[in-house]
PDB file of C-alpha atoms in Angstrom:
ATOM      1  CA  UNK A   1     110.181 -31.540  76.899  1.00 96.00           C
ATOM      2  CA  UNK A   2     109.848 -30.076  80.376  1.00 98.00           C
ATOM      3  CA  UNK A   3     110.365 -26.406  81.188  1.00 98.00           C
ATOM      4  CA  UNK A   4     110.640 -25.201  84.790  1.00 98.00           C
ATOM      5  CA  UNK A   5     111.058 -21.686  86.135  1.00 98.00           C
ATOM      6  CA  UNK A   6     113.509 -22.457  88.931  1.00 98.00           C
ATOM      7  CA  UNK A   7     114.262 -18.876  90.008  1.00 98.00           C
ATOM      8  CA  UNK A   8     113.389 -15.297  89.211  1.00 98.00           C
ATOM      9  CA  UNK A   9     113.766 -11.782  90.549  1.00 98.00           C
ATOM     10  CA  UNK A  10     111.278 -11.455  93.430  1.00 97.00           C
ATOM     11  CA  UNK A  11     108.358  -9.243  92.377  1.00 96.00           C
ATOM     12  CA  UNK A  12     110.043  -8.450  89.038  1.00 97.00           C
ATOM     13  CA  UNK A  13     107.619  -5.717  87.958  1.00 97.00           C
ATOM     14  CA  UNK A  14     108.130  -3.840  91.223  1.00 97.00           C
ATOM     15  CA  UNK A  15     111.916  -3.989  90.844  1.00 97.00           C
ATOM     16  CA  UNK A  16     111.648  -2.557  87.326  1.00 97.00           C
ATOM     17  CA  UNK A  17     109.182   0.085  88.520  1.00 96.00           C
ATOM     18  CA  UNK A  18     111.606   1.288  91.188  1.00 96.00           C
ATOM     19  CA  UNK A  19     114.511   1.385  88.755  1.00 96.00           C
ATOM     20  CA  UNK A  20     112.456   3.333  86.235  1.00 96.00           C
ATOM     21  CA  UNK A  21     111.362   5.846  88.870  1.00 96.00           C
ATOM     22  CA  UNK A  22     114.994   6.811  89.433  1.00 95.00           C
ATOM     23  CA  UNK A  23     115.392   7.628  85.743  1.00 93.00           C
ATOM     24  CA  UNK A  24     112.499  10.074  85.826  1.00 90.00           C
ATOM     25  CA  UNK A  25     112.766  11.294  89.426  1.00 93.00           C
ATOM     26  CA  UNK A  26     109.227  10.065  89.998  1.00 90.00           C
ATOM     27  CA  UNK A  27     107.432   8.044  92.635  1.00 90.00           C
ATOM     28  CA  UNK A  28     107.003   4.327  91.917  1.00 92.00           C
ATOM     29  CA  UNK A  29     103.480   2.952  92.174  1.00 91.00           C
ATOM     30  CA  UNK A  30     102.364  -0.543  93.073  1.00 90.00           C
ATOM     31  CA  UNK A  31     100.325  -0.553  89.858  1.00 91.00           C
ATOM     32  CA  UNK A  32     103.700  -0.468  88.069  1.00 91.00           C
ATOM     33  CA  UNK A  33     102.533   2.088  85.522  1.00 92.00           C
ATOM     34  CA  UNK A  34     106.103   3.113  84.746  1.00 94.00           C
ATOM     35  CA  UNK A  35     106.944  -0.453  83.690  1.00 95.00           C
ATOM     36  CA  UNK A  36     104.497  -0.384  80.815  1.00 94.00           C
ATOM     37  CA  UNK A  37     105.289   3.234  79.934  1.00 94.00           C
ATOM     38  CA  UNK A  38     108.953   2.368  79.600  1.00 95.00           C
ATOM     39  CA  UNK A  39     108.224  -0.757  77.583  1.00 94.00           C
ATOM     40  CA  UNK A  40     105.890   1.007  75.168  1.00 93.00           C
ATOM     41  CA  UNK A  41     108.223   3.970  74.708  1.00 92.00           C
ATOM     42  CA  UNK A  42     111.222   1.756  73.959  1.00 92.00           C
ATOM     43  CA  UNK A  43     113.059   2.496  77.240  1.00 94.00           C
ATOM     44  CA  UNK A  44     113.965  -1.168  77.632  1.00 96.00           C
ATOM     45  CA  UNK A  45     117.194  -0.898  79.612  1.00 96.00           C
ATOM     46  CA  UNK A  46     115.196  -0.852  82.864  1.00 97.00           C
ATOM     47  CA  UNK A  47     113.790  -4.287  81.978  1.00 97.00           C
ATOM     48  CA  UNK A  48     117.252  -5.760  82.488  1.00 97.00           C
ATOM     49  CA  UNK A  49     116.797  -5.531  86.262  1.00 97.00           C
ATOM     50  CA  UNK A  50     114.460  -8.560  86.242  1.00 98.00           C
ATOM     51  CA  UNK A  51     115.855 -11.977  85.407  1.00 98.00           C
ATOM     52  CA  UNK A  52     114.452 -15.482  85.044  1.00 98.00           C
ATOM     53  CA  UNK A  53     116.168 -18.870  85.276  1.00 98.00           C
ATOM     54  CA  UNK A  54     114.733 -21.910  83.508  1.00 98.00           C
ATOM     55  CA  UNK A  55     115.588 -25.579  83.567  1.00 98.00           C
ATOM     56  CA  UNK A  56     114.772 -27.073  80.179  1.00 98.00           C
ATOM     57  CA  UNK A  57     114.893 -30.862  79.951  1.00 98.00           C
ATOM     58  CA  UNK A  58     114.302 -33.277  77.109  1.00 97.00           C
ATOM     59  CA  UNK A  59     115.099 -30.962  74.235  1.00 98.00           C
ATOM     60  CA  UNK A  60     117.330 -32.056  71.392  1.00 98.00           C
ATOM     61  CA  UNK A  61     120.866 -30.864  70.844  1.00 97.00           C
ATOM     62  CA  UNK A  62     119.578 -29.347  67.605  1.00 97.00           C
ATOM     63  CA  UNK A  63     117.224 -27.200  69.672  1.00 98.00           C
ATOM     64  CA  UNK A  64     119.833 -26.238  72.267  1.00 97.00           C
ATOM     65  CA  UNK A  65     122.189 -25.127  69.477  1.00 97.00           C
ATOM     66  CA  UNK A  66     119.525 -22.611  68.424  1.00 96.00           C
ATOM     67  CA  UNK A  67     118.880 -21.565  72.011  1.00 97.00           C
ATOM     68  CA  UNK A  68     122.483 -20.646  72.798  1.00 96.00           C
ATOM     69  CA  UNK A  69     122.629 -18.337  69.786  1.00 95.00           C
ATOM     70  CA  UNK A  70     120.777 -15.842  71.971  1.00 95.00           C
ATOM     71  CA  UNK A  71     123.911 -14.290  73.384  1.00 87.00           C
ATOM     72  CA  UNK A  72     122.662 -12.023  76.170  1.00 90.00           C
ATOM     73  CA  UNK A  73     121.993 -14.948  78.488  1.00 95.00           C
ATOM     74  CA  UNK A  74     123.730 -17.456  80.745  1.00 97.00           C
ATOM     75  CA  UNK A  75     123.757 -21.179  80.021  1.00 97.00           C
ATOM     76  CA  UNK A  76     124.771 -24.379  81.815  1.00 97.00           C
ATOM     77  CA  UNK A  77     124.290 -27.540  79.770  1.00 97.00           C
ATOM     78  CA  UNK A  78     124.679 -31.261  80.344  1.00 96.00           C
ATOM     79  CA  UNK A  79     128.155 -32.191  79.148  1.00 96.00           C
ATOM     80  CA  UNK A  80     128.625 -35.002  76.643  1.00 95.00           C
ATOM     81  CA  UNK A  81     132.301 -35.073  77.594  1.00 93.00           C
ATOM     82  CA  UNK A  82     131.683 -36.068  81.202  1.00 92.00           C
ATOM     83  CA  UNK A  83     128.180 -37.576  81.188  1.00 93.00           C
ATOM     84  CA  UNK A  84     127.518 -41.109  79.994  1.00 92.00           C
ATOM     85  CA  UNK A  85     125.177 -41.147  77.001  1.00 93.00           C
ATOM     86  CA  UNK A  86     124.635 -44.932  76.954  1.00 91.00           C
ATOM     87  CA  UNK A  87     120.941 -45.408  76.259  1.00 89.00           C
ATOM     88  CA  UNK A  88     120.416 -41.725  75.456  1.00 93.00           C
ATOM     89  CA  UNK A  89     116.922 -40.414  74.815  1.00 95.00           C
ATOM     90  CA  UNK A  90     116.166 -38.652  71.580  1.00 96.00           C
ATOM     91  CA  UNK A  91     113.620 -36.365  69.980  1.00 96.00           C
ATOM     92  CA  UNK A  92     111.587 -37.468  66.966  1.00 95.00           C
ATOM     93  CA  UNK A  93     110.347 -34.615  64.752  1.00 94.00           C
ATOM     94  CA  UNK A  94     106.632 -34.957  63.916  1.00 92.00           C
ATOM     95  CA  UNK A  95     107.465 -35.049  60.210  1.00 91.00           C
ATOM     96  CA  UNK A  96     109.869 -38.016  60.530  1.00 91.00           C
ATOM     97  CA  UNK A  97     107.910 -40.876  62.084  1.00 82.00           C
ATOM     98  CA  UNK A  98     109.835 -43.453  60.041  1.00 87.00           C
ATOM     99  CA  UNK A  99     111.312 -46.756  61.130  1.00 89.00           C
ATOM    100  CA  UNK A 100     114.505 -45.900  59.226  1.00 92.00           C
ATOM    101  CA  UNK A 101     114.919 -42.819  61.435  1.00 94.00           C
ATOM    102  CA  UNK A 102     114.742 -44.895  64.606  1.00 94.00           C
ATOM    103  CA  UNK A 103     117.114 -47.454  63.087  1.00 95.00           C
ATOM    104  CA  UNK A 104     119.632 -44.695  62.410  1.00 95.00           C
ATOM    105  CA  UNK A 105     119.431 -43.554  66.032  1.00 95.00           C
ATOM    106  CA  UNK A 106     119.979 -47.121  67.276  1.00 95.00           C
ATOM    107  CA  UNK A 107     122.972 -47.505  64.970  1.00 96.00           C
ATOM    108  CA  UNK A 108     124.486 -44.315  66.374  1.00 96.00           C
ATOM    109  CA  UNK A 109     123.956 -45.598  69.917  1.00 95.00           C
ATOM    110  CA  UNK A 110     125.572 -48.931  69.077  1.00 96.00           C
ATOM    111  CA  UNK A 111     128.592 -47.208  67.567  1.00 96.00           C
ATOM    112  CA  UNK A 112     128.891 -44.858  70.547  1.00 96.00           C
ATOM    113  CA  UNK A 113     128.865 -47.776  72.993  1.00 95.00           C
ATOM    114  CA  UNK A 114     131.325 -49.714  70.814  1.00 96.00           C
ATOM    115  CA  UNK A 115     133.787 -46.841  70.617  1.00 96.00           C
ATOM    116  CA  UNK A 116     133.623 -46.072  74.336  1.00 93.00           C
ATOM    117  CA  UNK A 117     133.284 -49.494  75.928  1.00 92.00           C
ATOM    118  CA  UNK A 118     134.817 -51.959  73.452  1.00 92.00           C
ATOM    119  CA  UNK A 119     137.549 -49.790  71.977  1.00 91.00           C
ATOM    120  CA  UNK A 120     138.212 -47.697  75.070  1.00 89.00           C
ATOM    121  CA  UNK A 121     137.898 -44.373  73.330  1.00 93.00           C
ATOM    122  CA  UNK A 122     137.217 -41.339  75.552  1.00 93.00           C
ATOM    123  CA  UNK A 123     133.607 -40.186  75.786  1.00 93.00           C
ATOM    124  CA  UNK A 124     134.608 -36.766  74.460  1.00 94.00           C
ATOM    125  CA  UNK A 125     135.610 -38.456  71.185  1.00 96.00           C
ATOM    126  CA  UNK A 126     132.950 -41.162  71.074  1.00 95.00           C
ATOM    127  CA  UNK A 127     130.281 -38.464  71.274  1.00 96.00           C
ATOM    128  CA  UNK A 128     131.081 -37.393  67.727  1.00 96.00           C
ATOM    129  CA  UNK A 129     128.774 -40.115  66.437  1.00 96.00           C
ATOM    130  CA  UNK A 130     125.839 -38.923  68.548  1.00 96.00           C
ATOM    131  CA  UNK A 131     122.973 -37.356  66.577  1.00 96.00           C
ATOM    132  CA  UNK A 132     121.512 -33.867  66.963  1.00 96.00           C
ATOM    133  CA  UNK A 133     118.359 -35.651  68.135  1.00 97.00           C
ATOM    134  CA  UNK A 134     120.091 -36.672  71.386  1.00 97.00           C
ATOM    135  CA  UNK A 135     118.284 -35.055  74.334  1.00 97.00           C
ATOM    136  CA  UNK A 136     119.941 -32.662  76.706  1.00 98.00           C
ATOM    137  CA  UNK A 137     119.215 -30.572  79.786  1.00 98.00           C
ATOM    138  CA  UNK A 138     120.136 -26.918  79.995  1.00 98.00           C
ATOM    139  CA  UNK A 139     119.766 -24.104  82.508  1.00 98.00           C
ATOM    140  CA  UNK A 140     119.045 -20.716  80.964  1.00 98.00           C
ATOM    141  CA  UNK A 141     119.047 -17.327  82.663  1.00 98.00           C
ATOM    142  CA  UNK A 142     117.819 -14.274  80.767  1.00 98.00           C
ATOM    143  CA  UNK A 143     116.854 -10.804  81.837  1.00 98.00           C
ATOM    144  CA  UNK A 144     113.493  -9.547  80.648  1.00 98.00           C
ATOM    145  CA  UNK A 145     114.966  -7.473  77.842  1.00 97.00           C
ATOM    146  CA  UNK A 146     116.731 -10.521  76.421  1.00 97.00           C
ATOM    147  CA  UNK A 147     113.592 -12.611  76.860  1.00 98.00           C
ATOM    148  CA  UNK A 148     111.644 -10.112  74.770  1.00 97.00           C
ATOM    149  CA  UNK A 149     114.188 -10.482  71.971  1.00 96.00           C
ATOM    150  CA  UNK A 150     114.100 -14.269  72.311  1.00 98.00           C
ATOM    151  CA  UNK A 151     110.302 -14.372  72.125  1.00 98.00           C
ATOM    152  CA  UNK A 152     110.233 -12.019  69.137  1.00 96.00           C
ATOM    153  CA  UNK A 153     112.177 -14.604  67.149  1.00 95.00           C
ATOM    154  CA  UNK A 154     111.132 -17.938  68.613  1.00 97.00           C
ATOM    155  CA  UNK A 155     107.384 -17.451  69.019  1.00 97.00           C
ATOM    156  CA  UNK A 156     107.224 -16.722  65.303  1.00 93.00           C
ATOM    157  CA  UNK A 157     105.286 -19.354  63.369  1.00 92.00           C
ATOM    158  CA  UNK A 158     108.262 -19.698  61.065  1.00 91.00           C
ATOM    159  CA  UNK A 159     110.603 -20.631  63.914  1.00 93.00           C
ATOM    160  CA  UNK A 160     111.561 -24.303  64.191  1.00 95.00           C
ATOM    161  CA  UNK A 161     108.822 -26.239  65.978  1.00 96.00           C
ATOM    162  CA  UNK A 162     110.840 -27.478  68.962  1.00 98.00           C
ATOM    163  CA  UNK A 163     112.290 -24.166  70.084  1.00 98.00           C
ATOM    164  CA  UNK A 164     108.907 -22.553  69.484  1.00 98.00           C
ATOM    165  CA  UNK A 165     107.362 -25.011  71.943  1.00 98.00           C
ATOM    166  CA  UNK A 166     110.091 -24.210  74.480  1.00 98.00           C
ATOM    167  CA  UNK A 167     109.431 -20.489  74.039  1.00 98.00           C
ATOM    168  CA  UNK A 168     105.692 -20.984  74.599  1.00 98.00           C
ATOM    169  CA  UNK A 169     106.314 -22.817  77.879  1.00 98.00           C
ATOM    170  CA  UNK A 170     108.833 -20.220  79.054  1.00 98.00           C
ATOM    171  CA  UNK A 171     106.380 -17.453  78.253  1.00 98.00           C
ATOM    172  CA  UNK A 172     103.594 -19.039  80.311  1.00 98.00           C
ATOM    173  CA  UNK A 173     105.860 -19.343  83.331  1.00 98.00           C
ATOM    174  CA  UNK A 174     107.030 -15.731  83.167  1.00 98.00           C
ATOM    175  CA  UNK A 175     103.526 -14.314  82.709  1.00 98.00           C
ATOM    176  CA  UNK A 176     102.407 -16.296  85.780  1.00 98.00           C
ATOM    177  CA  UNK A 177     104.840 -14.359  87.986  1.00 98.00           C
ATOM    178  CA  UNK A 178     104.738 -11.082  86.045  1.00 97.00           C
ATOM    179  CA  UNK A 179     101.383 -10.489  84.315  1.00 97.00           C
ATOM    180  CA  UNK A 180     102.712  -7.303  82.668  1.00 96.00           C
ATOM    181  CA  UNK A 181     104.933  -9.519  80.528  1.00 97.00           C
ATOM    182  CA  UNK A 182     101.892 -10.778  78.631  1.00 96.00           C
ATOM    183  CA  UNK A 183     102.078  -7.763  76.340  1.00 95.00           C
ATOM    184  CA  UNK A 184     105.870  -7.877  76.086  1.00 97.00           C
ATOM    185  CA  UNK A 185     106.546 -11.523  75.276  1.00 97.00           C
ATOM    186  CA  UNK A 186     105.064 -11.835  71.819  1.00 96.00           C
ATOM    187  CA  UNK A 187     106.246 -12.771  68.323  1.00 95.00           C
ATOM    188  CA  UNK A 188     107.772  -9.911  66.353  1.00 92.00           C
ATOM    189  CA  UNK A 189     104.668  -9.570  64.181  1.00 88.00           C
ATOM    190  CA  UNK A 190     102.771  -8.581  67.346  1.00 88.00           C
ATOM    191  CA  UNK A 191     105.446  -6.445  68.973  1.00 85.00           C
ATOM    192  CA  UNK A 192     103.096  -3.496  68.423  1.00 84.00           C
ATOM    193  CA  UNK A 193      99.869  -4.885  69.852  1.00 82.00           C
ATOM    194  CA  UNK A 194      97.516  -2.441  68.150  1.00 82.00           C
ATOM    195  CA  UNK A 195      99.326  -2.471  64.809  1.00 83.00           C
ATOM    196  CA  UNK A 196     100.432  -6.028  63.984  1.00 86.00           C
ATOM    197  CA  UNK A 197     102.519  -6.646  60.890  1.00 84.00           C
ATOM    198  CA  UNK A 198     105.134  -9.156  59.755  1.00 85.00           C
ATOM    199  CA  UNK A 199     108.600  -7.564  59.361  1.00 86.00           C
ATOM    200  CA  UNK A 200     109.909 -10.466  57.258  1.00 82.00           C
ATOM    201  CA  UNK A 201     109.791 -10.783  53.488  1.00 79.00           C
ATOM    202  CA  UNK A 202     107.942 -14.075  53.750  1.00 78.00           C
ATOM    203  CA  UNK A 203     104.984 -14.179  56.109  1.00 80.00           C
ATOM    204  CA  UNK A 204     103.264 -17.212  57.584  1.00 83.00           C
ATOM    205  CA  UNK A 205     100.022 -15.412  56.764  1.00 80.00           C
ATOM    206  CA  UNK A 206      99.160 -14.577  60.363  1.00 85.00           C
ATOM    207  CA  UNK A 207      99.564 -10.857  59.628  1.00 86.00           C
ATOM    208  CA  UNK A 208     100.274  -8.721  56.590  1.00 82.00           C
ATOM    209  CA  UNK A 209     103.848  -7.814  55.754  1.00 85.00           C
ATOM    210  CA  UNK A 210     104.763  -4.129  55.643  1.00 78.00           C
ATOM    211  CA  UNK A 211     104.491  -4.341  51.870  1.00 79.00           C
ATOM    212  CA  UNK A 212     100.950  -5.589  52.318  1.00 78.00           C
ATOM    213  CA  UNK A 213     100.125  -2.926  54.875  1.00 78.00           C
ATOM    214  CA  UNK A 214     101.217  -0.165  52.507  1.00 79.00           C
ATOM    215  CA  UNK A 215      99.935  -2.058  49.464  1.00 74.00           C
ATOM    216  CA  UNK A 216     103.102  -1.511  47.478  1.00 58.00           C
ATOM    217  CA  UNK A 217     104.078  -3.556  44.443  1.00 51.00           C
TER     218      UNK A 217
END
């Protein structure tokens, strides 16, 4: 997997700071104090003025299917209708290092090539035999508000391992260009930095659930 930040709003914190200052008829500061005040108070609409575009390569189709469920974003993905998948790469989950798994992938490749090249079937139909493990490349653009929502779900220890790794790489890249995002882009159990708790019924054990916090039966 390779994650690149290919574009972003120039000086994103400063853009948000200026937008927020209009809301409160205040003077923006280069320290961007309003940015954090708005974030911590729940005034997140101003965060939509900063956006980030990523190129994510080498992830599986299974992972990209999860990614595009985050609706407040823009996506452009490698097309299996128009791109040749002969010799496609694939992702092997850490829990399935079995020869039978690799044999299954090779069988799918053989059938794909047979359908397309030997039987003359269109690629858009031959692709039906391709596995979810088949790698893809996708461009993703999200504003900061959407990124916060994405990170809440996908940095969670209970998220699927591949999309969690993508989220971690995306987070690093955003924090590099906007240090204020370090507090914002966290799993949902750490959305409130000083008061962490797991909002789900089943916790990974990283933090107490609300039931545990209030010690209810």
